[in-house]
Amino acid sequence: MADYVYGPGRNHLFVPGPVNIPDPVIRAMNRQNEDYRSPAIPALTKVLLEDVKKIFKTTTGTPFLIPTTGTGAWESALTNTLSPGDRIVSFLIGQFSLLWIDQQQRLGFDVDVVESDWGHGADLAALERKLRNDTHRTIKAVAIVHNETATGVTNDLAAVRRLLDAYAHPALLLVDGVSSICALDFRMDEWGVDVALTGSQKALSMPTGMGIVCASPKALEASKTARSVRVFFDWKDYLKFYEMGTYWPYTPSIQLLYGLRTALDLIFEEGLDNVFKRHNRLGTATRFAVEAWGLKNCCQKEECFSDTVTAVVVPPYIDSAEIVKHAWKRYNLSLGLGLNKVAGKVFRIGHLGNLNELQLLGCLSGVEMVLKDVGYPVKLGSGVAAAAAYLSNYTPLIPSRI
Amino acid sequence: MADYVYGPGRNHLFVPGPVNIPDPVIRAMNRQNEDYRSPAIPALTKVLLEDVKKIFKTTTGTPFLIPTTGTGAWESALTNTLSPGDRIVSFLIGQFSLLWIDQQQRLGFDVDVVESDWGHGADLAALERKLRNDTHRTIKAVAIVHNETATGVTNDLAAVRRLLDAYAHPALLLVDGVSSICALDFRMDEWGVDVALTGSQKALSMPTGMGIVCASPKALEASKTARSVRVFFDWKDYLKFYEMGTYWPYTPSIQLLYGLRTALDLIFEEGLDNVFKRHNRLGTATRFAVEAWGLKNCCQKEECFSDTVTAVVVPPYIDSAEIVKHAWKRYNLSLGLGLNKVAGKVFRIGHLGNLNELQLLGCLSGVEMVLKDVGYPVKLGSGVAAAAAYLSNYTPLIPSRI
Amino acid sequence: MADYVYGPGRNHLFVPGPVNIPDPVIRAMNRQNEDYRSPAIPALTKVLLEDVKKIFKTTTGTPFLIPTTGTGAWESALTNTLSPGDRIVSFLIGQFSLLWIDQQQRLGFDVDVVESDWGHGADLAALERKLRNDTHRTIKAVAIVHNETATGVTNDLAAVRRLLDAYAHPALLLVDGVSSICALDFRMDEWGVDVALTGSQKALSMPTGMGIVCASPKALEASKTARSVRVFFDWKDYLKFYEMGTYWPYTPSIQLLYGLRTALDLIFEEGLDNVFKRHNRLGTATRFAVEAWGLKNCCQKEECFSDTVTAVVVPPYIDSAEIVKHAWKRYNLSLGLGLNKVAGKVFRIGHLGNLNELQLLGCLSGVEMVLKDVGYPVKLGSGVAAAAAYLSNYTPLIPSRI
Amino acid sequence: MADYVYGPGRNHLFVPGPVNIPDPVIRAMNRQNEDYRSPAIPALTKVLLEDVKKIFKTTTGTPFLIPTTGTGAWESALTNTLSPGDRIVSFLIGQFSLLWIDQQQRLGFDVDVVESDWGHGADLAALERKLRNDTHRTIKAVAIVHNETATGVTNDLAAVRRLLDAYAHPALLLVDGVSSICALDFRMDEWGVDVALTGSQKALSMPTGMGIVCASPKALEASKTARSVRVFFDWKDYLKFYEMGTYWPYTPSIQLLYGLRTALDLIFEEGLDNVFKRHNRLGTATRFAVEAWGLKNCCQKEECFSDTVTAVVVPPYIDSAEIVKHAWKRYNLSLGLGLNKVAGKVFRIGHLGNLNELQLLGCLSGVEMVLKDVGYPVKLGSGVAAAAAYLSNYTPLIPSRI
């Protein structure tokens, strides 16, 4: 069978991952297997490892392209740099930071959880207190999500670095950039991030299956003594094969390698900073729509608004899960559910990855109809109008097209 | 590079052909060549020839899948049924009927042109007069477009048949269904159409390259004596190979055959009549938007409104070609130009083929922004609101999805 | 259903067209439709029209990329340059030259057929006699296949040109290059060819659907006065759109345009002359195998041996159609049938297009097993050994790979 | 450019993984991302989990489709069933069993290594001694590769089970089926295998990226108390989502799910037991060729000959790495290197996955030419002849095709 549930026209994919894959990437991946020990794949890998550093804005980092998901990338970041019992200060601000913390605990670390109400960013004041009091340097790492996908909240990583520097604290800075890297400005070197990571199916706009982890020299150094048990995720095996020039300790997906090549080509052609600006515009437009509908952003502070995902709070008399279900069934529109504490209370619009204005406006028009269908007194067209008014005012980003 | 002009996100394809190809069709065509003389291709062809009759609503017709375009399909219809000098009554109501008439003239027929103002349908009163006066049965064929793609006007074929019957006129009825078949209800047998034709890149939602021509028994009979010169387009060669069970007088596109298989599967899964209803809804929604913008439909009569393409008249102070150009460059939105007599005066929104509501609303939001950008005082969101209000009220068409 | 007849592993496609498509071409064609009136498609077309001239080795010719097959390309060549009743000297040396002659006759030309026994090349002595006697210049064109696909015979076009020049004869030289261009050295300008043509599914290694026709300045001049009826195939319409820079009188296949772009890229990367050499090597290897099997080449003269297809004569007690049928059913190997006069007497191995040594040797090993299965006393491995001995001796053609 | 090293024609992929992907699987994977939380993906997953059990021949097992490689699948098998310090009897018979043992040691188990000379199978006599002596039941698991990919040796799993049963030993039986499952008869339930695993890029003939692990009820029970640290690979998380009917603890590759659907469809259409027979025939044919060349199989005992990979021993004066390098550069033929102890001494021909006779014979003809090129006195055609003589004698396996 061609598909499990068929409907005419395209699916409108606005979950915050997996995201829309650009056609050139689909084309590049439409291929046979190859021997990864031939001269061709190492040659390809070599340039990919150089180029992928650019999306982290690092020149000193060492990237790993691991056949895994974001969850595996998390595990790679933790087990390569820390030993069982090590203290991690970790921020709980939503479902994905929660899941990471759960992993940290199950991996045997001593997790010092700093919780915020969902919808707020990381509590940096609490971090400051902990750093100030940590005279014995028991904090081995600070773990933080750059962007909390469940609530649409972006944390201020530069501020985290300033605090660490202010206290000259040697803790490693481990960052989940799953829903930020390639969409939000991410500055690994400038911010002194020690491990940053993302997944291929997020803003890189590829299929799922590649966890991309980048380690600072300090993180690499830490990996030499970290005693966490690891094999599949062990950087050491990768580094050994990097040294030999064959690059792969085990079999990579040939298709994802060519897909990454094209995904990077497209990002560089648009310009990484233009990609960020585009995300900012689409995010801002979405927020104008939400405002026009009379609904609230789950994210409580404007400076934390996420340009990759907006969690929209629905009135108490509506179950947000109904919105998501109806959107998919009736309009072939995929929206994100509210998770855990905000289940039933928010739905999420993912606006990250390879997207343009009219795709977003189509989505917003769908959300309006869904809101109406579930009994919310929305004025049809209001959100689209607000978003379009904003979008039609800005200068186009791609001169070559104009 | 793979693409000549890159922009992030998808192209929004709303020309009235070529139209959006559904992903399952693209997948089905993603394949190697095969020997068309193997047992597999005739087996596939045999069922295709049976199934393709359904889109014409014919049981008695004989279809031909010709490696050509709509222009070639026209030529096939004419040269197989008529002899040089034969009189054809032909309706000129827009650019595509004009081009067909030009072809008829160049092929050496005696074309009796019945012209209407562009925006009006075929002048059937004129046809009636001609039939009434044609006591010597000099009219060998009536040639008509079912849907004029340039102006968005749908002709009433049942009425044409009634006139021919009223005068018991033996003229062949030749119909261009290029922008109607698989989108507008088309009843070859019921309407006594003798040759009907379409192209793969229209409502069938495939790539260009297959001209699909269907001949009634009367048309086949006529082909035995028609003296127009033809070889490539000669039905006789096809019929000879049909007889042998090998089907192809020359090499078909293997990819288009598998594409057609899947395109038909999708149409039958949705239900052909549901496909028509969907087109009616998207067409109606588009007209509501045009009205909300304060613009006029090029089509002058409501009963002729086309459910596959809407030609929108712009105010005299705007050049519609600028709209089309700007839409493509700024929003990656492809609209249709005004052609010939209506060049500069109309732009066209194609809403045929494998499309759904949110794709259309995305397009309409884009048209609004473009109208604003070129200086037309449009209220952003107004067209989307009008279209959405209409669309959100109807009953979904695909129960399985719900 | 995925396929009409499934078997594990790949199909081995060795008919002389359609041929194996290289993966990069399949990838390039794995795409959506686009508006062919946008700025992108004319930009693409413009460079394609320049680049495609290289495969004809012409700088003065004008190419046409027609949505049709080889049969349509033939019709385009004839109807654009000649008028009904014009005398054509045409060589009948096999099924495809026969079909072209049939077309010439049905199009109303006065065809002066020069027949050879099948397996022989064009009878140039007869041509010389005709030219010598044609003092009134009644011969308007000489029509010849460069390579007769049915018998594996390559004609000497340079010799034809020498004859025309020797008699200063103004007849147009019309050449079917369907199974030669991009595989055999073809020199349009040097040989004074007036119209040359091929099909996309032959040595260009693309799907079927594009007839590529190239006209000399003299042919273009002739087209201004040629009175054959034509519309779909009329060069005039193309030239009008070339002039306007929009290039297309009707809708092209977007997919085939991108496919052609990639097909040409691959040919130019390998080097057109290297492509010819590769064909010569694979053709020679095939002939060594045939000899080792103790079978005869249908082509009677060594200087006419075709490097794109070998027709192999089977002993009288074997029906060659059984070989083709068994090869497909038992080994998933597609071979070419014997046609018309040589039906049952020969089978054909197509060795044109994007192929390499091991593909051919796999095919030859299959032919050996089939020969054994149908009762021919072949020594298994003998043909492969002979072919391999030859192939393993030559210098590799692609230094970059080595 | 899309490819790093271009050559005309296809790559001949005969490494023992990744293997050739059938075209229908490539087509099925040629697709957009989807929301894995929509109703469609769980519906697809549910049937996949049922169907995938068939390739393990289990009805009681629980499968996990993990976004990882074989190395990750190993880790999943070990960490879910065992606790640090647990004693594992593990057989070292080649590079892949060695790597698994290395992993076992690094994960903190007490590995009791039973080594054989490379080229021999697992030393079951040693196992018997250990079981006999293990009165305190200190052996918690027996870990064994079904097929050692480095040497082409297949172990006798039924014999292992008989030994465990003979001593009524409760040790878990953990089996690496990476280069066997879907190619060699594998009977999880009958042989009492507790964890079996494979990777998508092996005999399933898909891209790399899915580790397929199947756990017996006893293994699942063990996982409740196993204290090895694990999160990404933890079965518990999968089981929780199985229970909820949403199936995925983290994001799966949509493309691989549809690919698996088609891969299984093809295997079931051919018939799993026919797939095994096909592998036996291709493996046997390869061994006949090796014998004809006068070379030795690295595998020392006929009853251990592998039907998925043959490691061929080269004479001491030839470096087998040169053979692999030359095959790729000169003939676009990918062969497997000799690894570790047999580096330079063997090269490997992978004959697993979606392959047919002529593909293999093409490969063998290439190996012959390479052997000649590197100075081995091979008779060209001899291996092909021996293999073809064997292959052409057997009854075809797919009646529908015949």
GROMACS .gro file of C-alpha atoms in nm, chain C residues 32-147:
model
  116
  836GLN     CA    1   0.788   1.790  -0.885
  837ASN     CA    2   0.645   1.974  -1.178
  838GLU     CA    3   0.733   2.338  -1.225
  839ASP     CA    4   0.586   2.625  -1.420
  840TYR     CA    5   0.767   2.617  -1.752
  841ARG     CA    6   0.695   2.987  -1.797
  842SER     CA    7   0.892   3.085  -1.485
  843PRO     CA    8   1.239   3.233  -1.533
  844ALA     CA    9   1.403   2.907  -1.424
  845ILE     CA   10   1.299   2.677  -1.705
  846PRO     CA   11   1.400   2.906  -1.993
  847ALA     CA   12   1.737   2.957  -1.822
  848LEU     CA   13   1.780   2.582  -1.803
  849THR     CA   14   1.659   2.530  -2.160
  850LYS     CA   15   1.896   2.788  -2.300
  851VAL     CA   16   2.206   2.607  -2.179
  852LEU     CA   17   2.063   2.268  -2.270
  853LEU     CA   18   2.017   2.380  -2.628
  854GLU     CA   19   2.378   2.491  -2.638
  855ASP     CA   20   2.513   2.179  -2.472
  856VAL     CA   21   2.308   1.929  -2.667
  857LYS     CA   22   2.475   2.045  -2.987
  858LYS     CA   23   2.797   1.889  -2.863
  859ILE     CA   24   2.659   1.537  -2.887
  860PHE     CA   25   2.593   1.601  -3.255
  861LYS     CA   26   2.936   1.762  -3.300
  862THR     CA   27   2.779   2.064  -3.453
  863THR     CA   28   2.823   2.431  -3.393
  864THR     CA   29   2.594   2.550  -3.669
  865GLY     CA   30   2.297   2.323  -3.608
  866THR     CA   31   1.973   2.415  -3.433
  867PRO     CA   32   1.844   2.156  -3.189
  868PHE     CA   33   1.483   2.081  -3.099
  869LEU     CA   34   1.388   1.889  -2.785
  870ILE     CA   35   1.051   1.748  -2.881
  871PRO     CA   36   0.817   1.564  -2.641
  872THR     CA   37   0.797   1.256  -2.860
  873THR     CA   38   0.980   0.935  -2.949
  874GLY     CA   39   1.218   0.844  -3.229
  875THR     CA   40   0.922   0.787  -3.458
  876GLY     CA   41   0.807   1.142  -3.398
  877ALA     CA   42   1.161   1.269  -3.445
  878TRP     CA   43   1.164   1.100  -3.787
  879GLU     CA   44   0.839   1.273  -3.875
  880SER     CA   45   0.979   1.605  -3.761
  881ALA     CA   46   1.285   1.561  -3.981
  882LEU     CA   47   1.080   1.477  -4.288
  883THR     CA   48   0.783   1.709  -4.267
  884ASN     CA   49   0.986   2.017  -4.187
  885THR     CA   50   1.220   1.982  -4.479
  886LEU     CA   51   1.024   1.822  -4.761
  887SER     CA   52   0.703   1.864  -4.958
  888PRO     CA   53   0.458   1.593  -5.060
  889GLY     CA   54   0.582   1.411  -5.367
  890ASP     CA   55   0.947   1.494  -5.305
  891ARG     CA   56   1.182   1.217  -5.401
  892ILE     CA   57   1.384   1.060  -5.121
  893VAL     CA   58   1.653   0.801  -5.171
  894SER     CA   59   1.618   0.578  -4.870
  895PHE     CA   60   1.815   0.269  -4.767
  896LEU     CA   61   1.635  -0.041  -4.649
  897ILE     CA   62   1.873  -0.256  -4.448
  898GLY     CA   63   1.661  -0.375  -4.155
  899GLN     CA   64   1.342  -0.327  -3.957
  900PHE     CA   65   1.402   0.029  -3.843
  901SER     CA   66   1.501   0.159  -4.182
  902LEU     CA   67   1.194  -0.023  -4.311
  903LEU     CA   68   0.971   0.152  -4.062
  904TRP     CA   69   1.116   0.487  -4.152
  905ILE     CA   70   1.057   0.416  -4.520
  906ASP     CA   71   0.701   0.316  -4.438
  907GLN     CA   72   0.658   0.651  -4.267
  908GLN     CA   73   0.812   0.834  -4.563
  909GLN     CA   74   0.566   0.665  -4.795
  910ARG     CA   75   0.266   0.731  -4.577
  911LEU     CA   76   0.368   1.096  -4.547
  912GLY     CA   77   0.337   1.118  -4.925
  913PHE     CA   78   0.693   1.127  -5.042
  914ASP     CA   79   0.824   0.952  -5.348
  915VAL     CA   80   1.055   0.704  -5.186
  916ASP     CA   81   1.327   0.554  -5.396
  917VAL     CA   82   1.414   0.249  -5.187
  918VAL     CA   83   1.763   0.103  -5.205
  919GLU     CA   84   1.745  -0.235  -5.043
  920SER     CA   85   2.027  -0.449  -4.912
  921ASP     CA   86   2.014  -0.794  -4.766
  922TRP     CA   87   1.956  -0.768  -4.395
  923GLY     CA   88   2.294  -0.783  -4.231
  924HIS     CA   89   2.453  -0.563  -4.494
  925GLY     CA   90   2.501  -0.191  -4.489
  926ALA     CA   91   2.352   0.070  -4.719
  927ASP     CA   92   2.427   0.008  -5.084
  928LEU     CA   93   2.633   0.317  -5.159
  929ALA     CA   94   2.713   0.199  -5.509
  930ALA     CA   95   2.343   0.220  -5.584
  931LEU     CA   96   2.338   0.567  -5.434
  932GLU     CA   97   2.624   0.669  -5.654
  933ARG     CA   98   2.441   0.548  -5.964
  934LYS     CA   99   2.132   0.741  -5.866
  935LEU     CA  100   2.323   1.057  -5.796
  936ARG     CA  101   2.509   1.028  -6.122
  937ASN     CA  102   2.189   0.989  -6.315
  938ASP     CA  103   2.002   1.260  -6.129
  939THR     CA  104   2.088   1.536  -6.365
  940HIS     CA  105   1.757   1.706  -6.297
  941ARG     CA  106   1.819   1.706  -5.927
  942THR     CA  107   1.495   1.525  -5.854
  943ILE     CA  108   1.642   1.371  -5.542
  944LYS     CA  109   1.549   1.607  -5.264
  945ALA     CA  110   1.685   1.405  -4.978
  946VAL     CA  111   1.890   1.102  -4.889
  947ALA     CA  112   1.759   0.929  -4.576
  948ILE     CA  113   1.976   0.681  -4.392
  949VAL     CA  114   2.006   0.519  -4.054
  950HIS     CA  115   2.349   0.561  -3.904
  951ASN     CA  116   2.309   0.237  -3.716
   0.00000   0.00000   0.00000
